[in-house]
Structures are given as structure tokens and as C-alpha cells.
mmCIF file with all atom_site columns, C-alpha atoms in Angstrom:
data_model
loop_
_atom_site.group_PDB
_atom_site.id
_atom_site.type_symbol
_atom_site.label_atom_id
_atom_site.label_alt_id
_atom_site.label_comp_id
_atom_site.label_asym_id
_atom_site.label_entity_id
_atom_site.label_seq_id
_atom_site.pdbx_PDB_ins_code
_atom_site.Cartn_x
_atom_site.Cartn_y
_atom_site.Cartn_z
_atom_site.occupancy
_atom_site.B_iso_or_equiv
_atom_site.pdbx_formal_charge
_atom_site.auth_seq_id
_atom_site.auth_comp_id
_atom_site.auth_asym_id
_atom_site.auth_atom_id
_atom_site.pdbx_PDB_model_num
ATOM 1   C CA . UNK A 1 1   ? -21.585 53.164 -189.037 1.00 63.00 ? 1   UNK A CA 1
ATOM 2   C CA . UNK A 1 2   ? -18.906 52.172 -191.508 1.00 71.00 ? 2   UNK A CA 1
ATOM 3   C CA . UNK A 1 3   ? -16.688 49.597 -189.783 1.00 82.00 ? 3   UNK A CA 1
ATOM 4   C CA . UNK A 1 4   ? -17.904 46.152 -190.913 1.00 84.00 ? 4   UNK A CA 1
ATOM 5   C CA . UNK A 1 5   ? -16.231 44.438 -187.942 1.00 90.00 ? 5   UNK A CA 1
ATOM 6   C CA . UNK A 1 6   ? -18.091 46.656 -185.466 1.00 92.00 ? 6   UNK A CA 1
ATOM 7   C CA . UNK A 1 7   ? -21.378 46.083 -187.301 1.00 90.00 ? 7   UNK A CA 1
ATOM 8   C CA . UNK A 1 8   ? -20.813 42.304 -187.358 1.00 90.00 ? 8   UNK A CA 1
ATOM 9   C CA . UNK A 1 9   ? -20.026 42.338 -183.625 1.00 93.00 ? 9   UNK A CA 1
ATOM 10  C CA . UNK A 1 10  ? -23.185 44.338 -182.874 1.00 94.00 ? 10  UNK A CA 1
ATOM 11  C CA . UNK A 1 11  ? -25.282 41.921 -184.943 1.00 92.00 ? 11  UNK A CA 1
ATOM 12  C CA . UNK A 1 12  ? -23.788 38.980 -183.040 1.00 92.00 ? 12  UNK A CA 1
ATOM 13  C CA . UNK A 1 13  ? -24.647 40.673 -179.739 1.00 93.00 ? 13  UNK A CA 1
ATOM 14  C CA . UNK A 1 14  ? -28.200 41.310 -180.987 1.00 92.00 ? 14  UNK A CA 1
ATOM 15  C CA . UNK A 1 15  ? -28.562 37.670 -181.966 1.00 89.00 ? 15  UNK A CA 1
ATOM 16  C CA . UNK A 1 16  ? -27.637 36.833 -178.377 1.00 90.00 ? 16  UNK A CA 1
ATOM 17  C CA . UNK A 1 17  ? -30.482 39.069 -177.179 1.00 89.00 ? 17  UNK A CA 1
ATOM 18  C CA . UNK A 1 18  ? -28.577 42.290 -176.435 1.00 91.00 ? 18  UNK A CA 1
ATOM 19  C CA . UNK A 1 19  ? -31.139 45.036 -177.036 1.00 91.00 ? 19  UNK A CA 1
ATOM 20  C CA . UNK A 1 20  ? -28.632 47.798 -176.355 1.00 94.00 ? 20  UNK A CA 1
ATOM 21  C CA . UNK A 1 21  ? -26.566 46.543 -179.306 1.00 94.00 ? 21  UNK A CA 1
ATOM 22  C CA . UNK A 1 22  ? -29.647 46.770 -181.492 1.00 93.00 ? 22  UNK A CA 1
ATOM 23  C CA . UNK A 1 23  ? -30.173 50.354 -180.317 1.00 94.00 ? 23  UNK A CA 1
ATOM 24  C CA . UNK A 1 24  ? -26.643 51.154 -181.527 1.00 94.00 ? 24  UNK A CA 1
ATOM 25  C CA . UNK A 1 25  ? -27.432 49.528 -184.892 1.00 93.00 ? 25  UNK A CA 1
ATOM 26  C CA . UNK A 1 26  ? -30.696 51.467 -185.057 1.00 93.00 ? 26  UNK A CA 1
ATOM 27  C CA . UNK A 1 27  ? -28.975 54.779 -184.292 1.00 92.00 ? 27  UNK A CA 1
ATOM 28  C CA . UNK A 1 28  ? -26.303 54.023 -186.888 1.00 92.00 ? 28  UNK A CA 1
ATOM 29  C CA . UNK A 1 29  ? -28.739 53.092 -189.657 1.00 92.00 ? 29  UNK A CA 1
ATOM 30  C CA . UNK A 1 30  ? -31.931 55.064 -189.034 1.00 91.00 ? 30  UNK A CA 1
ATOM 31  C CA . UNK A 1 31  ? -30.728 57.850 -191.353 1.00 90.00 ? 31  UNK A CA 1
ATOM 32  C CA . UNK A 1 32  ? -30.236 55.335 -194.150 1.00 87.00 ? 32  UNK A CA 1
ATOM 33  C CA . UNK A 1 33  ? -33.748 53.947 -193.700 1.00 89.00 ? 33  UNK A CA 1
ATOM 34  C CA . UNK A 1 34  ? -35.225 57.470 -193.651 1.00 88.00 ? 34  UNK A CA 1
ATOM 35  C CA . UNK A 1 35  ? -33.407 58.263 -196.918 1.00 86.00 ? 35  UNK A CA 1
ATOM 36  C CA . UNK A 1 36  ? -34.862 55.120 -198.480 1.00 82.00 ? 36  UNK A CA 1
ATOM 37  C CA . UNK A 1 37  ? -38.319 56.211 -197.301 1.00 81.00 ? 37  UNK A CA 1
ATOM 38  C CA . UNK A 1 38  ? -37.875 59.662 -198.862 1.00 79.00 ? 38  UNK A CA 1
ATOM 39  C CA . UNK A 1 39  ? -36.514 58.202 -202.121 1.00 75.00 ? 39  UNK A CA 1
ATOM 40  C CA . UNK A 1 40  ? -39.579 56.009 -202.429 1.00 73.00 ? 40  UNK A CA 1
ATOM 41  C CA . UNK A 1 41  ? -41.962 58.851 -201.646 1.00 71.00 ? 41  UNK A CA 1
ATOM 42  C CA . UNK A 1 42  ? -43.095 57.240 -198.410 1.00 65.00 ? 42  UNK A CA 1
ATOM 43  C CA . UNK A 1 43  ? -45.396 59.724 -196.672 1.00 67.00 ? 43  UNK A CA 1
ATOM 44  C CA . UNK A 1 44  ? -45.307 58.038 -193.305 1.00 68.00 ? 44  UNK A CA 1
ATOM 45  C CA . UNK A 1 45  ? -41.548 57.767 -192.900 1.00 77.00 ? 45  UNK A CA 1
ATOM 46  C CA . UNK A 1 46  ? -41.574 57.150 -189.150 1.00 81.00 ? 46  UNK A CA 1
ATOM 47  C CA . UNK A 1 47  ? -43.949 54.216 -189.565 1.00 84.00 ? 47  UNK A CA 1
ATOM 48  C CA . UNK A 1 48  ? -41.746 52.767 -192.295 1.00 85.00 ? 48  UNK A CA 1
ATOM 49  C CA . UNK A 1 49  ? -38.680 53.166 -190.066 1.00 89.00 ? 49  UNK A CA 1
ATOM 50  C CA . UNK A 1 50  ? -40.428 51.478 -187.163 1.00 90.00 ? 50  UNK A CA 1
ATOM 51  C CA . UNK A 1 51  ? -41.768 48.617 -189.268 1.00 88.00 ? 51  UNK A CA 1
ATOM 52  C CA . UNK A 1 52  ? -38.381 48.119 -190.927 1.00 89.00 ? 52  UNK A CA 1
ATOM 53  C CA . UNK A 1 53  ? -36.501 47.822 -187.661 1.00 91.00 ? 53  UNK A CA 1
ATOM 54  C CA . UNK A 1 54  ? -39.145 45.597 -186.082 1.00 90.00 ? 54  UNK A CA 1
ATOM 55  C CA . UNK A 1 55  ? -38.770 43.239 -189.040 1.00 89.00 ? 55  UNK A CA 1
ATOM 56  C CA . UNK A 1 56  ? -34.991 43.458 -188.835 1.00 89.00 ? 56  UNK A CA 1
ATOM 57  C CA . UNK A 1 57  ? -35.024 42.559 -185.136 1.00 90.00 ? 57  UNK A CA 1
ATOM 58  C CA . UNK A 1 58  ? -37.433 39.677 -185.613 1.00 87.00 ? 58  UNK A CA 1
ATOM 59  C CA . UNK A 1 59  ? -35.556 38.238 -188.627 1.00 87.00 ? 59  UNK A CA 1
ATOM 60  C CA . UNK A 1 60  ? -32.009 38.909 -187.502 1.00 86.00 ? 60  UNK A CA 1
ATOM 61  C CA . UNK A 1 61  ? -31.180 35.198 -187.566 1.00 84.00 ? 61  UNK A CA 1
ATOM 62  C CA . UNK A 1 62  ? -31.733 35.193 -191.349 1.00 83.00 ? 62  UNK A CA 1
ATOM 63  C CA . UNK A 1 63  ? -28.935 37.730 -191.940 1.00 84.00 ? 63  UNK A CA 1
ATOM 64  C CA . UNK A 1 64  ? -26.144 35.680 -193.540 1.00 84.00 ? 64  UNK A CA 1
ATOM 65  C CA . UNK A 1 65  ? -23.495 38.429 -193.687 1.00 84.00 ? 65  UNK A CA 1
ATOM 66  C CA . UNK A 1 66  ? -23.704 40.447 -190.450 1.00 87.00 ? 66  UNK A CA 1
ATOM 67  C CA . UNK A 1 67  ? -21.234 43.049 -191.720 1.00 85.00 ? 67  UNK A CA 1
ATOM 68  C CA . UNK A 1 68  ? -23.789 43.958 -194.408 1.00 86.00 ? 68  UNK A CA 1
ATOM 69  C CA . UNK A 1 69  ? -26.514 44.936 -191.933 1.00 88.00 ? 69  UNK A CA 1
ATOM 70  C CA . UNK A 1 70  ? -26.911 48.374 -193.587 1.00 87.00 ? 70  UNK A CA 1
ATOM 71  C CA . UNK A 1 71  ? -27.596 46.934 -197.032 1.00 85.00 ? 71  UNK A CA 1
ATOM 72  C CA . UNK A 1 72  ? -29.913 44.333 -195.510 1.00 87.00 ? 72  UNK A CA 1
ATOM 73  C CA . UNK A 1 73  ? -31.944 46.845 -193.492 1.00 89.00 ? 73  UNK A CA 1
ATOM 74  C CA . UNK A 1 74  ? -32.266 49.176 -196.504 1.00 85.00 ? 74  UNK A CA 1
ATOM 75  C CA . UNK A 1 75  ? -33.586 46.223 -198.547 1.00 85.00 ? 75  UNK A CA 1
ATOM 76  C CA . UNK A 1 76  ? -36.140 45.542 -195.821 1.00 87.00 ? 76  UNK A CA 1
ATOM 77  C CA . UNK A 1 77  ? -37.169 49.221 -195.934 1.00 86.00 ? 77  UNK A CA 1
ATOM 78  C CA . UNK A 1 78  ? -37.644 49.063 -199.710 1.00 84.00 ? 78  UNK A CA 1
ATOM 79  C CA . UNK A 1 79  ? -39.711 45.899 -199.440 1.00 84.00 ? 79  UNK A CA 1
ATOM 80  C CA . UNK A 1 80  ? -41.864 47.391 -196.691 1.00 83.00 ? 80  UNK A CA 1
ATOM 81  C CA . UNK A 1 81  ? -42.450 50.532 -198.775 1.00 80.00 ? 81  UNK A CA 1
ATOM 82  C CA . UNK A 1 82  ? -43.302 48.513 -201.896 1.00 77.00 ? 82  UNK A CA 1
ATOM 83  C CA . UNK A 1 83  ? -45.616 46.231 -199.921 1.00 76.00 ? 83  UNK A CA 1
ATOM 84  C CA . UNK A 1 84  ? -47.406 49.258 -198.493 1.00 73.00 ? 84  UNK A CA 1
ATOM 85  C CA . UNK A 1 85  ? -47.823 50.761 -201.947 1.00 69.00 ? 85  UNK A CA 1
ATOM 86  C CA . UNK A 1 86  ? -49.093 47.497 -203.426 1.00 66.00 ? 86  UNK A CA 1
ATOM 87  C CA . UNK A 1 87  ? -51.227 46.842 -200.365 1.00 61.00 ? 87  UNK A CA 1
ATOM 88  C CA . UNK A 1 88  ? -52.905 50.231 -200.581 1.00 57.00 ? 88  UNK A CA 1
ATOM 89  C CA . UNK A 1 89  ? -53.542 49.724 -204.280 1.00 51.00 ? 89  UNK A CA 1
ATOM 90  C CA . UNK A 1 90  ? -54.953 46.267 -203.603 1.00 45.00 ? 90  UNK A CA 1
ATOM 91  C CA . UNK A 1 91  ? -57.112 47.652 -200.803 1.00 49.00 ? 91  UNK A CA 1
ATOM 92  C CA . UNK A 1 92  ? -58.510 50.420 -202.997 1.00 50.00 ? 92  UNK A CA 1
ATOM 93  C CA . UNK A 1 93  ? -59.178 47.970 -205.824 1.00 54.00 ? 93  UNK A CA 1
ATOM 94  C CA . UNK A 1 94  ? -60.725 45.396 -203.488 1.00 51.00 ? 94  UNK A CA 1
ATOM 95  C CA . UNK A 1 95  ? -63.024 47.943 -201.896 1.00 49.00 ? 95  UNK A CA 1
ATOM 96  C CA . UNK A 1 96  ? -64.038 49.184 -205.325 1.00 53.00 ? 96  UNK A CA 1
ATOM 97  C CA . UNK A 1 97  ? -64.758 45.667 -206.558 1.00 52.00 ? 97  UNK A CA 1
ATOM 98  C CA . UNK A 1 98  ? -66.660 44.768 -203.409 1.00 49.00 ? 98  UNK A CA 1
ATOM 99  C CA . UNK A 1 99  ? -68.733 47.950 -203.664 1.00 49.00 ? 99  UNK A CA 1
ATOM 100 C CA . UNK A 1 100 ? -69.413 47.197 -207.337 1.00 51.00 ? 100 UNK A CA 1
ATOM 101 C CA . UNK A 1 101 ? -70.418 43.637 -206.458 1.00 49.00 ? 101 UNK A CA 1
ATOM 102 C CA . UNK A 1 102 ? -72.793 44.948 -203.829 1.00 44.00 ? 102 UNK A CA 1
ATOM 103 C CA . UNK A 1 103 ? -74.262 47.395 -206.347 1.00 45.00 ? 103 UNK A CA 1
ATOM 104 C CA . UNK A 1 104 ? -74.661 44.556 -208.854 1.00 46.00 ? 104 UNK A CA 1
ATOM 105 C CA . UNK A 1 105 ? -76.542 42.455 -206.370 1.00 45.00 ? 105 UNK A CA 1
ATOM 106 C CA . UNK A 1 106 ? -79.103 45.255 -206.092 1.00 44.00 ? 106 UNK A CA 1
ATOM 107 C CA . UNK A 1 107 ? -80.497 44.001 -202.816 1.00 44.00 ? 107 UNK A CA 1
ATOM 108 C CA . UNK A 1 108 ? -84.048 45.313 -202.501 1.00 47.00 ? 108 UNK A CA 1
ATOM 109 C CA . UNK A 1 109 ? -84.556 47.570 -199.440 1.00 46.00 ? 109 UNK A CA 1
ATOM 110 C CA . UNK A 1 110 ? -86.683 44.960 -197.687 1.00 47.00 ? 110 UNK A CA 1
ATOM 111 C CA . UNK A 1 111 ? -83.776 42.522 -198.040 1.00 47.00 ? 111 UNK A CA 1
ATOM 112 C CA . UNK A 1 112 ? -81.104 44.761 -196.499 1.00 49.00 ? 112 UNK A CA 1
ATOM 113 C CA . UNK A 1 113 ? -81.691 43.265 -193.074 1.00 57.00 ? 113 UNK A CA 1
ATOM 114 C CA . UNK A 1 114 ? -81.233 39.807 -194.571 1.00 64.00 ? 114 UNK A CA 1
ATOM 115 C CA . UNK A 1 115 ? -77.872 40.847 -196.037 1.00 65.00 ? 115 UNK A CA 1
ATOM 116 C CA . UNK A 1 116 ? -76.685 42.184 -192.694 1.00 64.00 ? 116 UNK A CA 1
ATOM 117 C CA . UNK A 1 117 ? -77.868 39.057 -190.920 1.00 70.00 ? 117 UNK A CA 1
ATOM 118 C CA . UNK A 1 118 ? -76.011 36.873 -193.436 1.00 73.00 ? 118 UNK A CA 1
ATOM 119 C CA . UNK A 1 119 ? -72.776 38.810 -193.049 1.00 75.00 ? 119 UNK A CA 1
ATOM 120 C CA . UNK A 1 120 ? -73.041 38.750 -189.245 1.00 73.00 ? 120 UNK A CA 1
ATOM 121 C CA . UNK A 1 121 ? -73.773 34.993 -189.254 1.00 78.00 ? 121 UNK A CA 1
ATOM 122 C CA . UNK A 1 122 ? -70.790 34.305 -191.463 1.00 80.00 ? 122 UNK A CA 1
ATOM 123 C CA . UNK A 1 123 ? -68.503 36.480 -189.346 1.00 77.00 ? 123 UNK A CA 1
ATOM 124 C CA . UNK A 1 124 ? -69.728 34.851 -186.160 1.00 77.00 ? 124 UNK A CA 1
ATOM 125 C CA . UNK A 1 125 ? -69.317 31.423 -187.738 1.00 80.00 ? 125 UNK A CA 1
ATOM 126 C CA . UNK A 1 126 ? -65.653 31.921 -188.577 1.00 80.00 ? 126 UNK A CA 1
ATOM 127 C CA . UNK A 1 127 ? -63.444 30.002 -186.191 1.00 84.00 ? 127 UNK A CA 1
ATOM 128 C CA . UNK A 1 128 ? -60.767 31.950 -184.359 1.00 84.00 ? 128 UNK A CA 1
ATOM 129 C CA . UNK A 1 129 ? -57.680 32.009 -186.519 1.00 87.00 ? 129 UNK A CA 1
ATOM 130 C CA . UNK A 1 130 ? -56.054 33.666 -189.509 1.00 90.00 ? 130 UNK A CA 1
ATOM 131 C CA . UNK A 1 131 ? -59.146 33.740 -191.734 1.00 90.00 ? 131 UNK A CA 1
ATOM 132 C CA . UNK A 1 132 ? -61.288 35.418 -189.082 1.00 88.00 ? 132 UNK A CA 1
ATOM 133 C CA . UNK A 1 133 ? -58.440 37.825 -188.243 1.00 89.00 ? 133 UNK A CA 1
ATOM 134 C CA . UNK A 1 134 ? -58.092 38.723 -191.924 1.00 90.00 ? 134 UNK A CA 1
ATOM 135 C CA . UNK A 1 135 ? -61.802 39.310 -192.543 1.00 87.00 ? 135 UNK A CA 1
ATOM 136 C CA . UNK A 1 136 ? -62.478 41.254 -189.351 1.00 83.00 ? 136 UNK A CA 1
ATOM 137 C CA . UNK A 1 137 ? -59.237 43.208 -189.709 1.00 85.00 ? 137 UNK A CA 1
ATOM 138 C CA . UNK A 1 138 ? -60.040 44.258 -193.269 1.00 82.00 ? 138 UNK A CA 1
ATOM 139 C CA . UNK A 1 139 ? -63.782 44.858 -193.102 1.00 76.00 ? 139 UNK A CA 1
ATOM 140 C CA . UNK A 1 140 ? -64.353 45.853 -189.481 1.00 73.00 ? 140 UNK A CA 1
ATOM 141 C CA . UNK A 1 141 ? -61.047 47.373 -188.367 1.00 73.00 ? 141 UNK A CA 1
ATOM 142 C CA . UNK A 1 142 ? -60.163 49.077 -191.658 1.00 78.00 ? 142 UNK A CA 1
ATOM 143 C CA . UNK A 1 143 ? -56.723 47.492 -191.984 1.00 82.00 ? 143 UNK A CA 1
ATOM 144 C CA . UNK A 1 144 ? -55.065 47.363 -195.380 1.00 88.00 ? 144 UNK A CA 1
ATOM 145 C CA . UNK A 1 145 ? -53.871 44.216 -197.085 1.00 89.00 ? 145 UNK A CA 1
ATOM 146 C CA . UNK A 1 146 ? -50.311 45.387 -196.357 1.00 91.00 ? 146 UNK A CA 1
ATOM 147 C CA . UNK A 1 147 ? -51.128 45.773 -192.655 1.00 88.00 ? 147 UNK A CA 1
ATOM 148 C CA . UNK A 1 148 ? -52.552 42.259 -192.557 1.00 92.00 ? 148 UNK A CA 1
ATOM 149 C CA . UNK A 1 149 ? -49.549 40.848 -194.436 1.00 93.00 ? 149 UNK A CA 1
ATOM 150 C CA . UNK A 1 150 ? -47.202 42.215 -191.801 1.00 92.00 ? 150 UNK A CA 1
ATOM 151 C CA . UNK A 1 151 ? -49.440 41.422 -188.842 1.00 91.00 ? 151 UNK A CA 1
ATOM 152 C CA . UNK A 1 152 ? -49.980 37.829 -189.925 1.00 92.00 ? 152 UNK A CA 1
ATOM 153 C CA . UNK A 1 153 ? -46.630 37.260 -191.675 1.00 92.00 ? 153 UNK A CA 1
ATOM 154 C CA . UNK A 1 154 ? -48.594 36.113 -194.719 1.00 91.00 ? 154 UNK A CA 1
ATOM 155 C CA . UNK A 1 155 ? -48.220 36.668 -198.451 1.00 93.00 ? 155 UNK A CA 1
ATOM 156 C CA . UNK A 1 156 ? -50.459 39.105 -200.291 1.00 92.00 ? 156 UNK A CA 1
ATOM 157 C CA . UNK A 1 157 ? -52.092 36.252 -202.202 1.00 92.00 ? 157 UNK A CA 1
ATOM 158 C CA . UNK A 1 158 ? -52.973 34.500 -198.958 1.00 93.00 ? 158 UNK A CA 1
ATOM 159 C CA . UNK A 1 159 ? -54.670 37.597 -197.547 1.00 94.00 ? 159 UNK A CA 1
ATOM 160 C CA . UNK A 1 160 ? -56.580 38.403 -200.739 1.00 92.00 ? 160 UNK A CA 1
ATOM 161 C CA . UNK A 1 161 ? -57.645 34.750 -201.135 1.00 93.00 ? 161 UNK A CA 1
ATOM 162 C CA . UNK A 1 162 ? -59.128 34.778 -197.629 1.00 93.00 ? 162 UNK A CA 1
ATOM 163 C CA . UNK A 1 163 ? -61.060 37.950 -198.430 1.00 91.00 ? 163 UNK A CA 1
ATOM 164 C CA . UNK A 1 164 ? -62.269 36.539 -201.754 1.00 90.00 ? 164 UNK A CA 1
ATOM 165 C CA . UNK A 1 165 ? -63.465 33.323 -200.123 1.00 90.00 ? 165 UNK A CA 1
ATOM 166 C CA . UNK A 1 166 ? -65.402 35.305 -197.537 1.00 88.00 ? 166 UNK A CA 1
ATOM 167 C CA . UNK A 1 167 ? -67.059 37.512 -200.190 1.00 86.00 ? 167 UNK A CA 1
ATOM 168 C CA . UNK A 1 168 ? -68.005 34.400 -202.173 1.00 86.00 ? 168 UNK A CA 1
ATOM 169 C CA . UNK A 1 169 ? -69.575 32.850 -199.055 1.00 85.00 ? 169 UNK A CA 1
ATOM 170 C CA . UNK A 1 170 ? -71.568 36.034 -198.412 1.00 82.00 ? 170 UNK A CA 1
ATOM 171 C CA . UNK A 1 171 ? -72.855 36.032 -201.986 1.00 82.00 ? 171 UNK A CA 1
ATOM 172 C CA . UNK A 1 172 ? -73.793 32.329 -201.926 1.00 84.00 ? 172 UNK A CA 1
ATOM 173 C CA . UNK A 1 173 ? -75.545 32.512 -198.568 1.00 81.00 ? 173 UNK A CA 1
ATOM 174 C CA . UNK A 1 174 ? -77.360 35.729 -199.493 1.00 76.00 ? 174 UNK A CA 1
ATOM 175 C CA . UNK A 1 175 ? -78.457 34.265 -202.824 1.00 76.00 ? 175 UNK A CA 1
ATOM 176 C CA . UNK A 1 176 ? -79.787 31.142 -201.120 1.00 77.00 ? 176 UNK A CA 1
ATOM 177 C CA . UNK A 1 177 ? -81.712 33.204 -198.577 1.00 73.00 ? 177 UNK A CA 1
ATOM 178 C CA . UNK A 1 178 ? -83.181 35.528 -201.170 1.00 69.00 ? 178 UNK A CA 1
ATOM 179 C CA . UNK A 1 179 ? -84.126 32.705 -203.526 1.00 72.00 ? 179 UNK A CA 1
ATOM 180 C CA . UNK A 1 180 ? -85.786 30.911 -200.616 1.00 70.00 ? 180 UNK A CA 1
ATOM 181 C CA . UNK A 1 181 ? -87.692 34.108 -199.873 1.00 65.00 ? 181 UNK A CA 1
ATOM 182 C CA . UNK A 1 182 ? -88.858 34.297 -203.494 1.00 63.00 ? 182 UNK A CA 1
ATOM 183 C CA . UNK A 1 183 ? -86.692 37.248 -204.514 1.00 52.00 ? 183 UNK A CA 1
ATOM 184 C CA . UNK A 1 184 ? -85.364 35.663 -207.693 1.00 49.00 ? 184 UNK A CA 1
ATOM 185 C CA . UNK A 1 185 ? -84.849 38.980 -209.491 1.00 48.00 ? 185 UNK A CA 1
ATOM 186 C CA . UNK A 1 186 ? -81.532 39.357 -207.671 1.00 46.00 ? 186 UNK A CA 1
ATOM 187 C CA . UNK A 1 187 ? -78.523 39.574 -209.968 1.00 47.00 ? 187 UNK A CA 1
ATOM 188 C CA . UNK A 1 188 ? -75.382 38.051 -208.437 1.00 47.00 ? 188 UNK A CA 1
ATOM 189 C CA . UNK A 1 189 ? -72.714 38.843 -211.006 1.00 46.00 ? 189 UNK A CA 1
ATOM 190 C CA . UNK A 1 190 ? -70.138 36.179 -211.792 1.00 43.00 ? 190 UNK A CA 1
ATOM 191 C CA . UNK A 1 191 ? -70.340 33.607 -209.021 1.00 42.00 ? 191 UNK A CA 1
#
């Protein structure tokens, strides 16, 4: 789709809610987005394409130069791919750190039930909202930081801060319970 006037007209129709115009834009630019996915080594190209166009549709009002839709949508694709790469790296690192923290705490076998109770209490105590969605999405549903960023329209730092706060609460509550139970040999790392 090379004619800037046609592209600008289609974008204007989309902004007015015309889904068929967006389908024409999609058909005219899907090849470009797939090329971006391949260039960036994206393994799940169809998911990247879908996520890119969903973002484009939902943020169409932010496009300042409608004739440049192709450049704009390829930028979105690059950002989605980079966010996925960073998100996966963050997820792997976070899981590794959390596992290491759990190893460091060296919860005695008789205290394992206490740890599970503490985690369940804290999860149940979270009010409905972004923090609960982040924690349950990451730890119970297996979502990546990148998934949560997109789902919640939140920055990476926001998502990782929510996860860090939850881990800190688990450690504090578990430490208090174990100290109260007389298990003072527990090592809690840097808290």
C-alpha cells in the first residue's frame, strides 16, 4: 500500500470506527510486520503480528501523520518484539532470583506448610486490582512480564516493582511466623 492519500483516508475511516478500513490497512501492511518479526528473530511471528495490530487499532488516535501508518505500525512491531525479548529475559532472571531466594531461606521441611499458608494468605489478602492481577498472572498463570505489560498497559518497572513488593511481603511474613515458632536459624538473605 504505497499511496499516502489512500492510507491517510483509510486511517481516518478507522478513527471513525470503520473496521473494514482497518482490515484493508492490515492486509496492506501485514507483510511489512512479518518482515520486521523475521528481522528481529521473532519465533512467534503470528503472535507478534496480532499484538502489533491490536495495539495499532487501540492507539490509532495517537497517530499524528496518518499517511505514515506503515512506518508507525513497523515501529510498534519492533517495540513489541523488543518488549517480548526483554520481558522473557526479565522473567527468566526473576524466576532464577526468586528460586535462589527460596533456596537461601532454607525453610525446614516442617515449615513448608507454613510457607504455603503465608503465600496463600497474602494472595487472598490482595485486593482486586492491578497488583493482584500482576502477582496471580505471573506466579499462578505463568504469564511473562511482557505479557503483563501489554495486558495491563503498564511499564516494565511497574510490573517488576509489584512482584518485588509481593516477594518482600512473603519473606517478612514468613520470617515473622518462623521466628514466632522458634525457628530462628532461618536465613532470609538481604531483606
